[in-house]
GROMACS .gro file of C-alpha atoms in nm:
model
  249
    1MET     CA    1  -7.269   2.288  29.034
    2ILE     CA    2  -6.925   2.129  29.024
    3LYS     CA    3  -6.934   1.757  29.104
    4LYS     CA    4  -6.660   1.602  28.889
    5ILE     CA    5  -6.323   1.760  28.809
    6LEU     CA    6  -6.059   1.641  28.563
    7VAL     CA    7  -5.701   1.737  28.654
    8SER     CA    8  -5.472   1.694  28.353
    9GLN     CA    9  -5.177   1.569  28.558
   10PRO     CA   10  -5.061   1.229  28.687
   11GLN     CA   11  -5.216   1.117  29.014
   12PRO     CA   12  -5.016   1.250  29.313
   13SER     CA   13  -4.790   0.994  29.476
   14SER     CA   14  -4.851   1.143  29.818
   15GLU     CA   15  -5.180   1.103  30.004
   16LYS     CA   16  -5.120   1.452  30.145
   17SER     CA   17  -5.196   1.623  29.813
   18PRO     CA   18  -5.419   1.932  29.853
   19TYR     CA   19  -5.643   1.789  29.581
   20TYR     CA   20  -5.751   1.509  29.814
   21ASP     CA   21  -5.838   1.764  30.083
   22ILE     CA   22  -6.047   1.959  29.833
   23ALA     CA   23  -6.231   1.644  29.724
   24LYS     CA   24  -6.313   1.567  30.087
   25ASP     CA   25  -6.405   1.921  30.193
   26PHE     CA   26  -6.635   1.993  29.898
   27GLY     CA   27  -6.764   1.645  29.819
   28VAL     CA   28  -6.635   1.650  29.462
   29GLU     CA   29  -6.482   1.371  29.257
   30ILE     CA   30  -6.135   1.450  29.121
   31VAL     CA   31  -5.996   1.240  28.836
   32PHE     CA   32  -5.629   1.264  28.738
   33ARG     CA   33  -5.580   1.206  28.367
   34PRO     CA   34  -5.281   1.359  28.179
   35PHE     CA   35  -5.364   1.500  27.836
   36ILE     CA   36  -4.999   1.493  27.736
   37LYS     CA   37  -4.695   1.272  27.791
   38VAL     CA   38  -4.323   1.325  27.751
   39GLU     CA   39  -4.105   1.105  27.531
   40GLY     CA   40  -3.728   1.124  27.528
   41LEU     CA   41  -3.535   1.154  27.204
   42THR     CA   42  -3.322   0.858  27.105
   43ALA     CA   43  -2.944   0.895  27.096
   44LYS     CA   44  -2.964   0.883  26.716
   45GLU     CA   45  -3.215   1.169  26.707
   46PHE     CA   46  -3.007   1.373  26.951
   47ARG     CA   47  -2.687   1.328  26.745
   48GLN     CA   48  -2.858   1.494  26.448
   49GLN     CA   49  -2.844   1.824  26.639
   50LYS     CA   50  -2.462   1.802  26.643
   51VAL     CA   51  -2.444   1.906  27.009
   52ASN     CA   52  -2.143   1.788  27.210
   53ILE     CA   53  -2.249   1.749  27.574
   54LEU     CA   54  -1.891   1.746  27.701
   55GLU     CA   55  -1.813   2.082  27.540
   56HIS     CA   56  -2.026   2.234  27.814
   57SER     CA   57  -1.920   2.291  28.174
   58ALA     CA   58  -2.268   2.354  28.316
   59VAL     CA   59  -2.627   2.247  28.254
   60ILE     CA   60  -2.950   2.441  28.310
   61PHE     CA   61  -3.245   2.233  28.429
   62THR     CA   62  -3.596   2.378  28.418
   63SER     CA   63  -3.780   2.050  28.485
   64ARG     CA   64  -3.739   1.691  28.603
   65HIS     CA   65  -3.801   1.576  28.246
   66ALA     CA   66  -3.488   1.766  28.141
   67ILE     CA   67  -3.284   1.589  28.410
   68ASP     CA   68  -3.415   1.241  28.322
   69ASN     CA   69  -3.349   1.280  27.952
   70TYR     CA   70  -3.010   1.449  27.991
   71PHE     CA   71  -2.872   1.157  28.191
   72THR     CA   72  -3.054   0.896  27.980
   73ILE     CA   73  -2.907   1.029  27.656
   74ALA     CA   74  -2.560   1.054  27.815
   75LYS     CA   75  -2.587   0.689  27.918
   76GLU     CA   76  -2.708   0.576  27.575
   77MET     CA   77  -2.420   0.762  27.411
   78ARG     CA   78  -2.174   0.620  27.669
   79ILE     CA   79  -2.077   0.969  27.781
   80ALA     CA   80  -1.922   0.990  28.128
   81ILE     CA   81  -2.039   1.315  28.286
   82PRO     CA   82  -1.742   1.465  28.475
   83GLN     CA   83  -1.770   1.539  28.845
   84THR     CA   84  -1.676   1.898  28.769
   85MET     CA   85  -2.005   1.955  28.582
   86LYS     CA   86  -2.217   2.230  28.738
   87TYR     CA   87  -2.596   2.216  28.749
   88PHE     CA   88  -2.821   2.523  28.764
   89CYS     CA   89  -3.184   2.451  28.854
   90VAL     CA   90  -3.482   2.685  28.853
   91THR     CA   91  -3.617   2.544  29.184
   92GLU     CA   92  -3.477   2.362  29.486
   93GLN     CA   93  -3.710   2.067  29.418
   94ILE     CA   94  -3.558   2.020  29.074
   95ALA     CA   95  -3.209   2.051  29.223
   96LEU     CA   96  -3.281   1.778  29.479
   97TYR     CA   97  -3.407   1.550  29.200
   98ILE     CA   98  -3.053   1.536  29.056
   99GLN     CA   99  -2.966   1.304  29.348
  100LYS     CA  100  -3.132   1.031  29.143
  101TYR     CA  101  -2.830   1.041  28.912
  102VAL     CA  102  -2.534   1.204  29.088
  103GLN     CA  103  -2.405   1.259  29.438
  104TYR     CA  104  -2.553   1.582  29.568
  105ARG     CA  105  -2.283   1.842  29.618
  106LYS     CA  106  -2.408   2.189  29.692
  107ARG     CA  107  -2.095   2.353  29.555
  108LYS     CA  108  -2.181   2.216  29.208
  109ILE     CA  109  -2.560   2.230  29.223
  110PHE     CA  110  -2.719   2.573  29.230
  111TYR     CA  111  -3.082   2.687  29.241
  112GLY     CA  112  -3.277   3.009  29.260
  113THR     CA  113  -3.471   3.109  29.569
  114SER     CA  114  -3.788   3.238  29.401
  115GLY     CA  115  -3.851   2.953  29.157
  116LYS     CA  116  -3.839   3.199  28.867
  117MET     CA  117  -3.588   3.208  28.583
  118PRO     CA  118  -3.469   3.571  28.626
  119ASP     CA  119  -3.357   3.484  28.979
  120LEU     CA  120  -3.156   3.186  28.851
  121VAL     CA  121  -3.001   3.397  28.574
  122GLN     CA  122  -2.868   3.641  28.834
  123LEU     CA  123  -2.699   3.344  29.003
  124MET     CA  124  -2.559   3.224  28.670
  125LEU     CA  125  -2.402   3.565  28.608
  126LYS     CA  126  -2.167   3.489  28.899
  127HIS     CA  127  -2.043   3.195  28.686
  128LYS     CA  128  -2.024   3.380  28.355
  129GLU     CA  129  -1.716   3.185  28.248
  130GLU     CA  130  -1.919   2.864  28.214
  131ASN     CA  131  -2.045   2.725  27.884
  132PHE     CA  132  -2.409   2.633  27.957
  133LEU     CA  133  -2.620   2.359  27.798
  134LEU     CA  134  -2.998   2.410  27.799
  135PRO     CA  135  -3.198   2.086  27.747
  136MET     CA  136  -3.548   2.165  27.619
  137SER     CA  137  -3.872   2.012  27.495
  138ASP     CA  138  -3.968   2.035  27.130
  139VAL     CA  139  -4.260   2.248  27.253
  140HIS     CA  140  -4.114   2.562  27.407
  141ASN     CA  141  -4.097   2.936  27.379
  142ASN     CA  142  -3.782   3.145  27.347
  143GLU     CA  143  -3.818   3.327  27.679
  144VAL     CA  144  -3.531   3.144  27.854
  145PRO     CA  145  -3.286   3.140  27.557
  146ASP     CA  146  -3.355   3.510  27.493
  147MET     CA  147  -3.292   3.588  27.859
  148LEU     CA  148  -2.957   3.408  27.853
  149THR     CA  149  -2.855   3.584  27.531
  150SER     CA  150  -2.951   3.926  27.666
  151LYS     CA  151  -2.723   3.870  27.967
  152GLY     CA  152  -2.430   3.756  27.753
  153LEU     CA  153  -2.427   3.402  27.890
  154LYS     CA  154  -2.260   3.152  27.656
  155HIS     CA  155  -2.506   2.867  27.599
  156THR     CA  156  -2.630   2.601  27.361
  157GLU     CA  157  -2.995   2.500  27.330
  158CYS     CA  158  -3.083   2.141  27.247
  159ILE     CA  159  -3.399   1.933  27.222
  160MET     CA  160  -3.386   1.625  27.446
  161TYR     CA  161  -3.753   1.531  27.478
  162ARG     CA  162  -4.086   1.586  27.307
  163THR     CA  163  -4.437   1.652  27.432
  164VAL     CA  164  -4.705   1.443  27.262
  165SER     CA  165  -5.079   1.399  27.301
  166ASN     CA  166  -5.184   1.127  27.544
  167ASP     CA  167  -5.474   0.994  27.339
  168PHE     CA  168  -5.803   0.896  27.498
  169THR     CA  169  -5.959   0.554  27.447
  170GLN     CA  170  -6.305   0.531  27.293
  171GLU     CA  171  -6.439   0.428  27.633
  172GLU     CA  172  -6.291   0.742  27.793
  173ILE     CA  173  -6.440   0.958  27.518
  174ASP     CA  174  -6.784   0.801  27.561
  175SER     CA  175  -6.778   0.852  27.939
  176PHE     CA  176  -6.648   1.210  27.930
  177ASP     CA  177  -6.875   1.387  28.181
  178TYR     CA  178  -6.671   1.645  28.370
  179ASP     CA  179  -6.798   1.971  28.518
  180MET     CA  180  -6.450   2.122  28.523
  181MET     CA  181  -6.115   2.061  28.352
  182ILE     CA  182  -5.780   2.191  28.478
  183PHE     CA  183  -5.490   2.242  28.235
  184PHE     CA  184  -5.124   2.315  28.300
  185SER     CA  185  -4.977   2.364  27.953
  186PRO     CA  186  -5.076   2.482  27.604
  187ALA     CA  187  -5.005   2.128  27.481
  188GLY     CA  188  -5.289   2.004  27.702
  189ILE     CA  189  -5.533   2.230  27.518
  190HIS     CA  190  -5.402   2.102  27.183
  191SER     CA  191  -5.457   1.747  27.307
  192LEU     CA  192  -5.817   1.834  27.401
  193SER     CA  193  -5.876   1.956  27.045
  194LYS     CA  194  -5.716   1.644  26.899
  195ASN     CA  195  -5.912   1.398  27.114
  196PHE     CA  196  -6.239   1.591  27.096
  197PRO     CA  197  -6.244   1.774  26.760
  198ASN     CA  198  -6.612   1.864  26.808
  199PHE     CA  199  -6.573   1.972  27.170
  200LYS     CA  200  -6.841   2.212  27.294
  201GLN     CA  201  -6.767   2.375  27.627
  202GLY     CA  202  -7.125   2.438  27.731
  203LYS     CA  203  -7.138   2.459  28.111
  204ILE     CA  204  -6.795   2.297  28.161
  205LYS     CA  205  -6.560   2.522  28.358
  206ILE     CA  206  -6.196   2.547  28.251
  207ALA     CA  207  -5.900   2.635  28.473
  208ALA     CA  208  -5.552   2.717  28.346
  209PHE     CA  209  -5.216   2.736  28.522
  210GLY     CA  210  -4.966   2.977  28.371
  211PRO     CA  211  -5.014   3.269  28.130
  212THR     CA  212  -4.929   3.068  27.816
  213THR     CA  213  -5.190   2.805  27.908
  214ALA     CA  214  -5.452   3.073  27.973
  215LYS     CA  215  -5.374   3.235  27.638
  216GLU     CA  216  -5.414   2.900  27.460
  217VAL     CA  217  -5.756   2.852  27.624
  218LYS     CA  218  -5.868   3.193  27.496
  219ASP     CA  219  -5.715   3.135  27.151
  220HIS     CA  220  -5.934   2.825  27.123
  221LYS     CA  221  -6.240   3.044  27.193
  222LEU     CA  222  -6.299   2.877  27.530
  223LYS     CA  223  -6.409   3.057  27.845
  224LEU     CA  224  -6.171   3.064  28.139
  225ALA     CA  225  -6.316   3.026  28.491
  226ILE     CA  226  -5.993   3.004  28.692
  227GLU     CA  227  -5.648   3.141  28.615
  228ALA     CA  228  -5.344   3.081  28.836
  229PRO     CA  229  -5.095   3.180  28.959
  230SER     CA  230  -5.215   3.520  29.074
  231LYS     CA  231  -5.135   3.764  29.352
  232GLU     CA  232  -5.398   3.595  29.567
  233HIS     CA  233  -5.326   3.236  29.468
  234LEU     CA  234  -4.979   3.105  29.383
  235SER     CA  235  -5.106   2.749  29.334
  236MET     CA  236  -5.388   2.596  29.133
  237THR     CA  237  -5.524   2.418  29.441
  238SER     CA  238  -5.554   2.746  29.629
  239ALA     CA  239  -5.741   2.908  29.338
  240LEU     CA  240  -5.961   2.601  29.298
  241ARG     CA  241  -6.050   2.597  29.667
  242GLU     CA  242  -6.161   2.961  29.659
  243TYR     CA  243  -6.367   2.904  29.343
  244LEU     CA  244  -6.549   2.607  29.493
  245GLU     CA  245  -6.608   2.801  29.815
  246LYS     CA  246  -6.772   3.084  29.621
  247HIS     CA  247  -6.985   2.853  29.407
  248LYS     CA  248  -7.075   2.575  29.650
  249LYS     CA  249  -7.436   2.696  29.668
   0.00000   0.00000   0.00000
């Protein structure tokens, strides 16, 4: 029976999070505890890549981390981003986040409608004359760069931030008593192995969001109870709700 669930993400800022509804509806305890954290590169580290930000007329953002670190590095390097810069974002939510740094102008900020990269690439093809910059994490696959190359889009990849293990304290290790753990990236699984080198799954259920995360779970010889997104469940909370409904007895 599932009584205590660890969600490997920061605690939601909104009280309207579906996780809180699940906790209430099923009488389970949900603990938010990230297994990984993101650290930005320093200006000195970024310079070693010999990438000139101002040689690019457009930027591709696939996450809020990319936005934060792009503008942070520009500030540290005293680079004034021109108002003519165009921003291409994989989702509308990411596009709206740019308002934290620049005045939101829809004619210079573009986003896909499906939240998936192929949709954004089709939009970028209408601006094929641009020279795109793609800020990335040190932990990434080549799916996006390969997609851009295959479409003949001129672009430069650069590392602007790194994903590192968010180590557990000894007290957290000693009190580790979860019935289910939910992961959202392969790095989270690596962090589990680092913090708990002798981890035995036993009856603990594991949920994974995204195909690369699910593959990492299986590569570590762990059993997967929930995998999202799927045709039936686009979100982890939807998949979790159905699982708890089926197993509440």
